[in-house]
């Protein structure tokens, strides 16, 4: 079954697309809460927009990592060992982010609230930057030798394209969060988000566009260029629809732009899963980095049942919490006496 490695390459690309689309806006909202200068009431509104969904969105990251480990163990081993330090930092950032969301509402002083806000804001920022840097290195290369081991010191990964990928994801998360806030809130917050979205949309996606162009130009592919054209149409449509006040359509168009752009990156890189910046002969591909056909076959059977189930319950959760939130919906902070 020679097509199974290609199938799992596509599935892993889909998982990363889903993660960047869904986790993108709640990472951006986290940055706004922790680093922005909104009032306490508005911060609580923002937190409530992602409250029911943020932990479900993180499942896409775990699934992408787990699928890589199972389907392409040599890809996983080379990538995670080469990026051990930055990925550890990302993990710590995600922990601080998750804990801050849960404990912010339990803080009793303004100082402790500010500390949890900082943990949420900088945790979201570092996580977004780290994920972007890792994906950029996955598509543009690491200094790997013939054994798939990193050559150089612990910071050999810190290259200009790692920085480009990190900045691209951070900037997209911020603008994606503005599109989401327009869709999920009402009142002054919605109006302000709309103004910022239409003003900063184009500058915010420039790093992402540069990343896509670098990958596509390095690996010329007609399909990748077609997807890049779709991404451009999505970007223009998102701006025009946003200016027209059609927030739902603008949000969807921005999502199409992201998905088409990421798909163009993976399409251009195929079949290489981790290029070596030392010698292209050391590249890891879907053929020399994959698991056995039996493993891939068994994983495909499990995924055929599991993936539709995950999509169904996550879609249902978004449907349940689809209403807009206003500042008036958020009660004043008060002390709750525990039952026990």
GROMACS .gro file of C-alpha atoms in nm:
model
  340
    1UNK     CA    1   0.000   0.000   0.000
    2UNK     CA    2   0.234   0.270  -0.126
    3UNK     CA    3  -0.041   0.531  -0.105
    4UNK     CA    4  -0.076   0.509   0.274
    5UNK     CA    5   0.225   0.732   0.354
    6UNK     CA    6   0.085   0.996   0.118
    7UNK     CA    7  -0.257   0.963   0.284
    8UNK     CA    8  -0.111   1.023   0.629
    9UNK     CA    9   0.095   1.316   0.506
   10UNK     CA   10  -0.233   1.472   0.388
   11UNK     CA   11  -0.408   1.388   0.717
   12UNK     CA   12  -0.130   1.545   0.922
   13UNK     CA   13  -0.147   1.856   0.701
   14UNK     CA   14  -0.524   1.867   0.765
   15UNK     CA   15  -0.465   1.842   1.140
   16UNK     CA   16  -0.222   2.135   1.130
   17UNK     CA   17  -0.470   2.336   0.921
   18UNK     CA   18  -0.740   2.264   1.178
   19UNK     CA   19  -0.514   2.362   1.465
   20UNK     CA   20  -0.404   2.691   1.312
   21UNK     CA   21  -0.761   2.781   1.218
   22UNK     CA   22  -0.926   2.693   1.550
   23UNK     CA   23  -0.647   2.760   1.796
   24UNK     CA   24  -0.537   3.067   1.604
   25UNK     CA   25  -0.818   3.292   1.722
   26UNK     CA   26  -0.809   3.181   2.087
   27UNK     CA   27  -0.430   3.229   2.103
   28UNK     CA   28  -0.491   3.576   1.962
   29UNK     CA   29  -0.765   3.646   2.217
   30UNK     CA   30  -0.529   3.529   2.492
   31UNK     CA   31  -0.266   3.776   2.372
   32UNK     CA   32  -0.522   4.057   2.373
   33UNK     CA   33  -0.634   3.979   2.728
   34UNK     CA   34  -0.285   3.951   2.871
   35UNK     CA   35  -0.097   4.216   2.677
   36UNK     CA   36  -0.375   4.458   2.579
   37UNK     CA   37  -0.508   4.748   2.783
   38UNK     CA   38  -0.880   4.667   2.792
   39UNK     CA   39  -1.089   4.718   3.104
   40UNK     CA   40  -1.152   4.427   3.339
   41UNK     CA   41  -1.510   4.391   3.213
   42UNK     CA   42  -1.398   4.373   2.849
   43UNK     CA   43  -1.126   4.123   2.932
   44UNK     CA   44  -1.389   3.901   3.090
   45UNK     CA   45  -1.600   3.931   2.775
   46UNK     CA   46  -1.303   3.825   2.564
   47UNK     CA   47  -1.228   3.534   2.796
   48UNK     CA   48  -1.588   3.415   2.771
   49UNK     CA   49  -1.573   3.408   2.390
   50UNK     CA   50  -1.310   3.133   2.403
   51UNK     CA   51  -1.401   2.978   2.738
   52UNK     CA   52  -1.615   2.693   2.603
   53UNK     CA   53  -1.384   2.600   2.313
   54UNK     CA   54  -1.017   2.671   2.385
   55UNK     CA   55  -0.932   2.333   2.537
   56UNK     CA   56  -1.105   2.148   2.254
   57UNK     CA   57  -0.904   2.348   2.003
   58UNK     CA   58  -0.578   2.235   2.164
   59UNK     CA   59  -0.672   1.873   2.091
   60UNK     CA   60  -0.575   1.938   1.727
   61UNK     CA   61  -0.216   2.008   1.835
   62UNK     CA   62  -0.196   1.690   2.040
   63UNK     CA   63  -0.349   1.488   1.759
   64UNK     CA   64  -0.107   1.632   1.501
   65UNK     CA   65   0.189   1.544   1.722
   66UNK     CA   66   0.053   1.197   1.798
   67UNK     CA   67  -0.021   1.124   1.433
   68UNK     CA   68   0.331   1.231   1.337
   69UNK     CA   69   0.478   1.002   1.603
   70UNK     CA   70   0.274   0.703   1.487
   71UNK     CA   71   0.279   0.753   1.109
   72UNK     CA   72   0.627   0.903   1.061
   73UNK     CA   73   0.843   0.811   1.363
   74UNK     CA   74   1.170   0.922   1.199
   75UNK     CA   75   1.018   1.262   1.118
   76UNK     CA   76   0.899   1.293   1.478
   77UNK     CA   77   1.234   1.180   1.623
   78UNK     CA   78   1.446   1.418   1.415
   79UNK     CA   79   1.215   1.716   1.456
   80UNK     CA   80   1.150   1.687   1.828
   81UNK     CA   81   1.509   1.606   1.922
   82UNK     CA   82   1.645   1.892   1.711
   83UNK     CA   83   1.389   2.133   1.862
   84UNK     CA   84   1.395   1.998   2.216
   85UNK     CA   85   1.461   2.336   2.380
   86UNK     CA   86   1.206   2.550   2.191
   87UNK     CA   87   0.937   2.283   2.213
   88UNK     CA   88   0.991   2.255   2.588
   89UNK     CA   89   0.947   2.631   2.613
   90UNK     CA   90   0.626   2.604   2.407
   91UNK     CA   91   0.499   2.330   2.638
   92UNK     CA   92   0.565   2.545   2.946
   93UNK     CA   93   0.390   2.838   2.777
   94UNK     CA   94   0.085   2.623   2.702
   95UNK     CA   95   0.076   2.508   3.065
   96UNK     CA   96   0.088   2.866   3.195
   97UNK     CA   97  -0.182   2.962   2.945
   98UNK     CA   98  -0.414   2.680   3.045
   99UNK     CA   99  -0.366   2.736   3.417
  100UNK     CA  100  -0.422   3.111   3.383
  101UNK     CA  101  -0.756   3.060   3.206
  102UNK     CA  102  -0.875   2.833   3.487
  103UNK     CA  103  -0.738   3.035   3.779
  104UNK     CA  104  -0.789   3.393   3.666
  105UNK     CA  105  -1.148   3.393   3.788
  106UNK     CA  106  -1.034   3.267   4.129
  107UNK     CA  107  -0.788   3.550   4.189
  108UNK     CA  108  -0.886   3.781   4.476
  109UNK     CA  109  -0.657   4.080   4.423
  110UNK     CA  110  -0.588   4.305   4.127
  111UNK     CA  111  -0.220   4.211   4.143
  112UNK     CA  112  -0.291   3.838   4.113
  113UNK     CA  113  -0.532   3.905   3.827
  114UNK     CA  114  -0.257   4.095   3.645
  115UNK     CA  115  -0.016   3.806   3.701
  116UNK     CA  116  -0.262   3.557   3.551
  117UNK     CA  117  -0.328   3.797   3.264
  118UNK     CA  118   0.045   3.812   3.194
  119UNK     CA  119   0.067   3.431   3.204
  120UNK     CA  120  -0.221   3.409   2.957
  121UNK     CA  121  -0.089   3.679   2.724
  122UNK     CA  122   0.275   3.578   2.709
  123UNK     CA  123   0.192   3.208   2.722
  124UNK     CA  124  -0.025   3.252   2.413
  125UNK     CA  125   0.241   3.464   2.242
  126UNK     CA  126   0.526   3.220   2.305
  127UNK     CA  127   0.313   2.919   2.206
  128UNK     CA  128   0.208   3.083   1.879
  129UNK     CA  129   0.564   3.186   1.797
  130UNK     CA  130   0.704   2.842   1.879
  131UNK     CA  131   0.449   2.654   1.671
  132UNK     CA  132   0.510   2.888   1.376
  133UNK     CA  133   0.888   2.848   1.405
  134UNK     CA  134   0.857   2.468   1.419
  135UNK     CA  135   0.634   2.452   1.113
  136UNK     CA  136   0.863   2.686   0.920
  137UNK     CA  137   1.163   2.467   1.003
  138UNK     CA  138   0.965   2.159   0.901
  139UNK     CA  139   0.904   2.307   0.557
  140UNK     CA  140   1.229   2.502   0.503
  141UNK     CA  141   1.487   2.278   0.667
  142UNK     CA  142   1.702   2.192   0.967
  143UNK     CA  143   2.077   2.111   0.969
  144UNK     CA  144   2.034   1.732   0.969
  145UNK     CA  145   2.302   1.475   0.884
  146UNK     CA  146   2.260   1.137   0.716
  147UNK     CA  147   2.131   0.984   1.043
  148UNK     CA  148   1.865   1.253   1.086
  149UNK     CA  149   2.054   1.411   1.377
  150UNK     CA  150   2.091   1.785   1.422
  151UNK     CA  151   2.431   1.930   1.339
  152UNK     CA  152   2.539   2.230   1.544
  153UNK     CA  153   2.460   2.362   1.890
  154UNK     CA  154   2.128   2.370   2.074
  155UNK     CA  155   2.030   2.692   1.895
  156UNK     CA  156   2.118   2.580   1.542
  157UNK     CA  157   1.743   2.592   1.473
  158UNK     CA  158   1.728   2.969   1.533
  159UNK     CA  159   1.739   3.087   1.171
  160UNK     CA  160   1.570   3.366   0.982
  161UNK     CA  161   1.296   3.137   0.852
  162UNK     CA  162   1.222   3.013   1.204
  163UNK     CA  163   1.171   3.375   1.305
  164UNK     CA  164   0.961   3.435   0.991
  165UNK     CA  165   0.733   3.140   1.073
  166UNK     CA  166   0.698   3.248   1.435
  167UNK     CA  167   0.611   3.607   1.347
  168UNK     CA  168   0.372   3.485   1.076
  169UNK     CA  169   0.169   3.272   1.317
  170UNK     CA  170   0.168   3.538   1.592
  171UNK     CA  171   0.047   3.808   1.352
  172UNK     CA  172  -0.217   3.581   1.198
  173UNK     CA  173  -0.345   3.476   1.541
  174UNK     CA  174  -0.390   3.841   1.634
  175UNK     CA  175  -0.583   3.935   1.320
  176UNK     CA  176  -0.780   3.610   1.331
  177UNK     CA  177  -0.880   3.692   1.689
  178UNK     CA  178  -1.014   4.030   1.575
  179UNK     CA  179  -1.229   3.856   1.312
  180UNK     CA  180  -1.353   3.613   1.577
  181UNK     CA  181  -1.430   3.889   1.829
  182UNK     CA  182  -1.637   4.070   1.565
  183UNK     CA  183  -1.834   3.751   1.522
  184UNK     CA  184  -1.878   3.662   1.890
  185UNK     CA  185  -1.932   3.995   2.066
  186UNK     CA  186  -2.165   4.293   2.046
  187UNK     CA  187  -2.139   4.654   2.145
  188UNK     CA  188  -1.823   4.869   2.167
  189UNK     CA  189  -1.588   4.567   2.164
  190UNK     CA  190  -1.732   4.452   1.832
  191UNK     CA  191  -1.704   4.800   1.679
  192UNK     CA  192  -1.342   4.845   1.787
  193UNK     CA  193  -1.245   4.500   1.663
  194UNK     CA  194  -1.402   4.582   1.326
  195UNK     CA  195  -1.199   4.900   1.288
  196UNK     CA  196  -0.874   4.726   1.379
  197UNK     CA  197  -0.947   4.429   1.154
  198UNK     CA  198  -1.000   4.629   0.835
  199UNK     CA  199  -0.703   4.856   0.911
  200UNK     CA  200  -0.446   4.587   0.995
  201UNK     CA  201  -0.556   4.280   0.796
  202UNK     CA  202  -0.310   4.321   0.508
  203UNK     CA  203  -0.002   4.411   0.720
  204UNK     CA  204  -0.077   4.125   0.960
  205UNK     CA  205  -0.074   3.855   0.692
  206UNK     CA  206   0.241   3.976   0.511
  207UNK     CA  207   0.476   3.745   0.712
  208UNK     CA  208   0.251   3.447   0.637
  209UNK     CA  209   0.244   3.536   0.268
  210UNK     CA  210   0.625   3.561   0.263
  211UNK     CA  211   0.656   3.219   0.427
  212UNK     CA  212   0.424   3.060   0.172
  213UNK     CA  213   0.606   3.226  -0.117
  214UNK     CA  214   0.949   3.109   0.003
  215UNK     CA  215   0.832   2.748   0.026
  216UNK     CA  216   0.649   2.754  -0.308
  217UNK     CA  217   0.940   2.920  -0.489
  218UNK     CA  218   1.183   2.663  -0.350
  219UNK     CA  219   0.961   2.373  -0.457
  220UNK     CA  220   0.786   2.473  -0.778
  221UNK     CA  221   0.444   2.308  -0.797
  222UNK     CA  222   0.148   2.397  -1.015
  223UNK     CA  223  -0.096   2.276  -0.749
  224UNK     CA  224   0.076   2.491  -0.486
  225UNK     CA  225   0.050   2.799  -0.708
  226UNK     CA  226  -0.320   2.728  -0.761
  227UNK     CA  227  -0.373   2.706  -0.385
  228UNK     CA  228  -0.178   3.028  -0.342
  229UNK     CA  229  -0.418   3.197  -0.585
  230UNK     CA  230  -0.712   3.069  -0.378
  231UNK     CA  231  -0.548   3.213  -0.067
  232UNK     CA  232  -0.510   3.552  -0.236
  233UNK     CA  233  -0.878   3.553  -0.334
  234UNK     CA  234  -0.973   3.460   0.022
  235UNK     CA  235  -0.765   3.746   0.162
  236UNK     CA  236  -0.916   4.005  -0.070
  237UNK     CA  237  -1.267   3.872  -0.006
  238UNK     CA  238  -1.211   3.884   0.372
  239UNK     CA  239  -1.106   4.249   0.354
  240UNK     CA  240  -1.393   4.355   0.129
  241UNK     CA  241  -1.653   4.161   0.327
  242UNK     CA  242  -1.512   4.296   0.651
  243UNK     CA  243  -1.540   4.652   0.524
  244UNK     CA  244  -1.900   4.578   0.421
  245UNK     CA  245  -1.983   4.460   0.774
  246UNK     CA  246  -2.042   4.097   0.674
  247UNK     CA  247  -1.856   3.954   0.968
  248UNK     CA  248  -1.942   3.587   0.929
  249UNK     CA  249  -1.847   3.578   0.561
  250UNK     CA  250  -1.529   3.775   0.632
  251UNK     CA  251  -1.429   3.526   0.902
  252UNK     CA  252  -1.489   3.231   0.668
  253UNK     CA  253  -1.294   3.400   0.386
  254UNK     CA  254  -1.000   3.459   0.621
  255UNK     CA  255  -1.015   3.092   0.715
  256UNK     CA  256  -1.009   2.994   0.349
  257UNK     CA  257  -0.705   3.214   0.301
  258UNK     CA  258  -0.526   3.039   0.589
  259UNK     CA  259  -0.623   2.686   0.486
  260UNK     CA  260  -0.527   2.742   0.122
  261UNK     CA  261  -0.196   2.900   0.224
  262UNK     CA  262  -0.100   2.617   0.460
  263UNK     CA  263  -0.215   2.363   0.201
  264UNK     CA  264   0.011   2.533  -0.053
  265UNK     CA  265   0.306   2.496   0.186
  266UNK     CA  266   0.249   2.124   0.239
  267UNK     CA  267   0.174   2.065  -0.129
  268UNK     CA  268   0.497   2.234  -0.235
  269UNK     CA  269   0.699   2.042   0.025
  270UNK     CA  270   0.556   1.700  -0.069
  271UNK     CA  271   0.698   1.433  -0.048
  272UNK     CA  272   0.964   1.580   0.184
  273UNK     CA  273   0.853   1.593   0.548
  274UNK     CA  274   1.174   1.742   0.690
  275UNK     CA  275   1.437   1.885   0.455
  276UNK     CA  276   1.803   1.897   0.550
  277UNK     CA  277   1.972   2.233   0.504
  278UNK     CA  278   2.309   2.051   0.477
  279UNK     CA  279   2.238   1.821   0.184
  280UNK     CA  280   1.913   1.733   0.008
  281UNK     CA  281   2.029   1.369   0.008
  282UNK     CA  282   1.962   1.371   0.384
  283UNK     CA  283   1.600   1.485   0.348
  284UNK     CA  284   1.334   1.285   0.529
  285UNK     CA  285   1.046   1.194   0.299
  286UNK     CA  286   0.715   1.016   0.341
  287UNK     CA  287   0.888   0.702   0.216
  288UNK     CA  288   1.199   0.681   0.433
  289UNK     CA  289   1.039   0.826   0.749
  290UNK     CA  290   0.709   0.635   0.763
  291UNK     CA  291   0.593   0.346   0.976
  292UNK     CA  292   0.526   0.000   0.839
  293UNK     CA  293   0.229  -0.053   0.603
  294UNK     CA  294   0.052  -0.258   0.872
  295UNK     CA  295   0.077   0.029   1.123
  296UNK     CA  296  -0.050   0.282   0.871
  297UNK     CA  297  -0.336   0.053   0.771
  298UNK     CA  298  -0.445   0.004   1.133
  299UNK     CA  299  -0.421   0.379   1.199
  300UNK     CA  300  -0.634   0.450   0.891
  301UNK     CA  301  -0.910   0.220   1.019
  302UNK     CA  302  -0.910   0.390   1.360
  303UNK     CA  303  -0.904   0.738   1.203
  304UNK     CA  304  -1.199   0.652   0.978
  305UNK     CA  305  -1.413   0.621   1.291
  306UNK     CA  306  -1.242   0.866   1.525
  307UNK     CA  307  -1.199   1.174   1.306
  308UNK     CA  308  -1.570   1.212   1.210
  309UNK     CA  309  -1.663   1.172   1.577
  310UNK     CA  310  -1.423   1.445   1.687
  311UNK     CA  311  -1.545   1.678   1.412
  312UNK     CA  312  -1.907   1.612   1.507
  313UNK     CA  313  -1.875   1.687   1.878
  314UNK     CA  314  -1.658   1.993   1.820
  315UNK     CA  315  -1.903   2.132   1.564
  316UNK     CA  316  -2.184   2.070   1.813
  317UNK     CA  317  -2.001   2.260   2.088
  318UNK     CA  318  -1.957   2.561   1.859
  319UNK     CA  319  -2.324   2.546   1.768
  320UNK     CA  320  -2.431   2.540   2.134
  321UNK     CA  321  -2.216   2.846   2.218
  322UNK     CA  322  -2.292   3.041   1.901
  323UNK     CA  323  -2.460   3.345   2.064
  324UNK     CA  324  -2.291   3.685   2.085
  325UNK     CA  325  -2.165   3.815   2.420
  326UNK     CA  326  -2.206   4.170   2.549
  327UNK     CA  327  -2.056   4.341   2.851
  328UNK     CA  328  -2.403   4.340   3.008
  329UNK     CA  329  -2.400   3.961   3.004
  330UNK     CA  330  -2.102   3.946   3.241
  331UNK     CA  331  -2.201   3.973   3.609
  332UNK     CA  332  -1.993   4.181   3.847
  333UNK     CA  333  -1.709   3.998   4.019
  334UNK     CA  334  -1.827   3.848   4.348
  335UNK     CA  335  -1.716   3.600   4.609
  336UNK     CA  336  -1.865   3.253   4.592
  337UNK     CA  337  -1.893   3.057   4.916
  338UNK     CA  338  -1.798   2.692   4.861
  339UNK     CA  339  -2.049   2.428   4.963
  340UNK     CA  340  -1.783   2.214   5.131
   0.00000   0.00000   0.00000
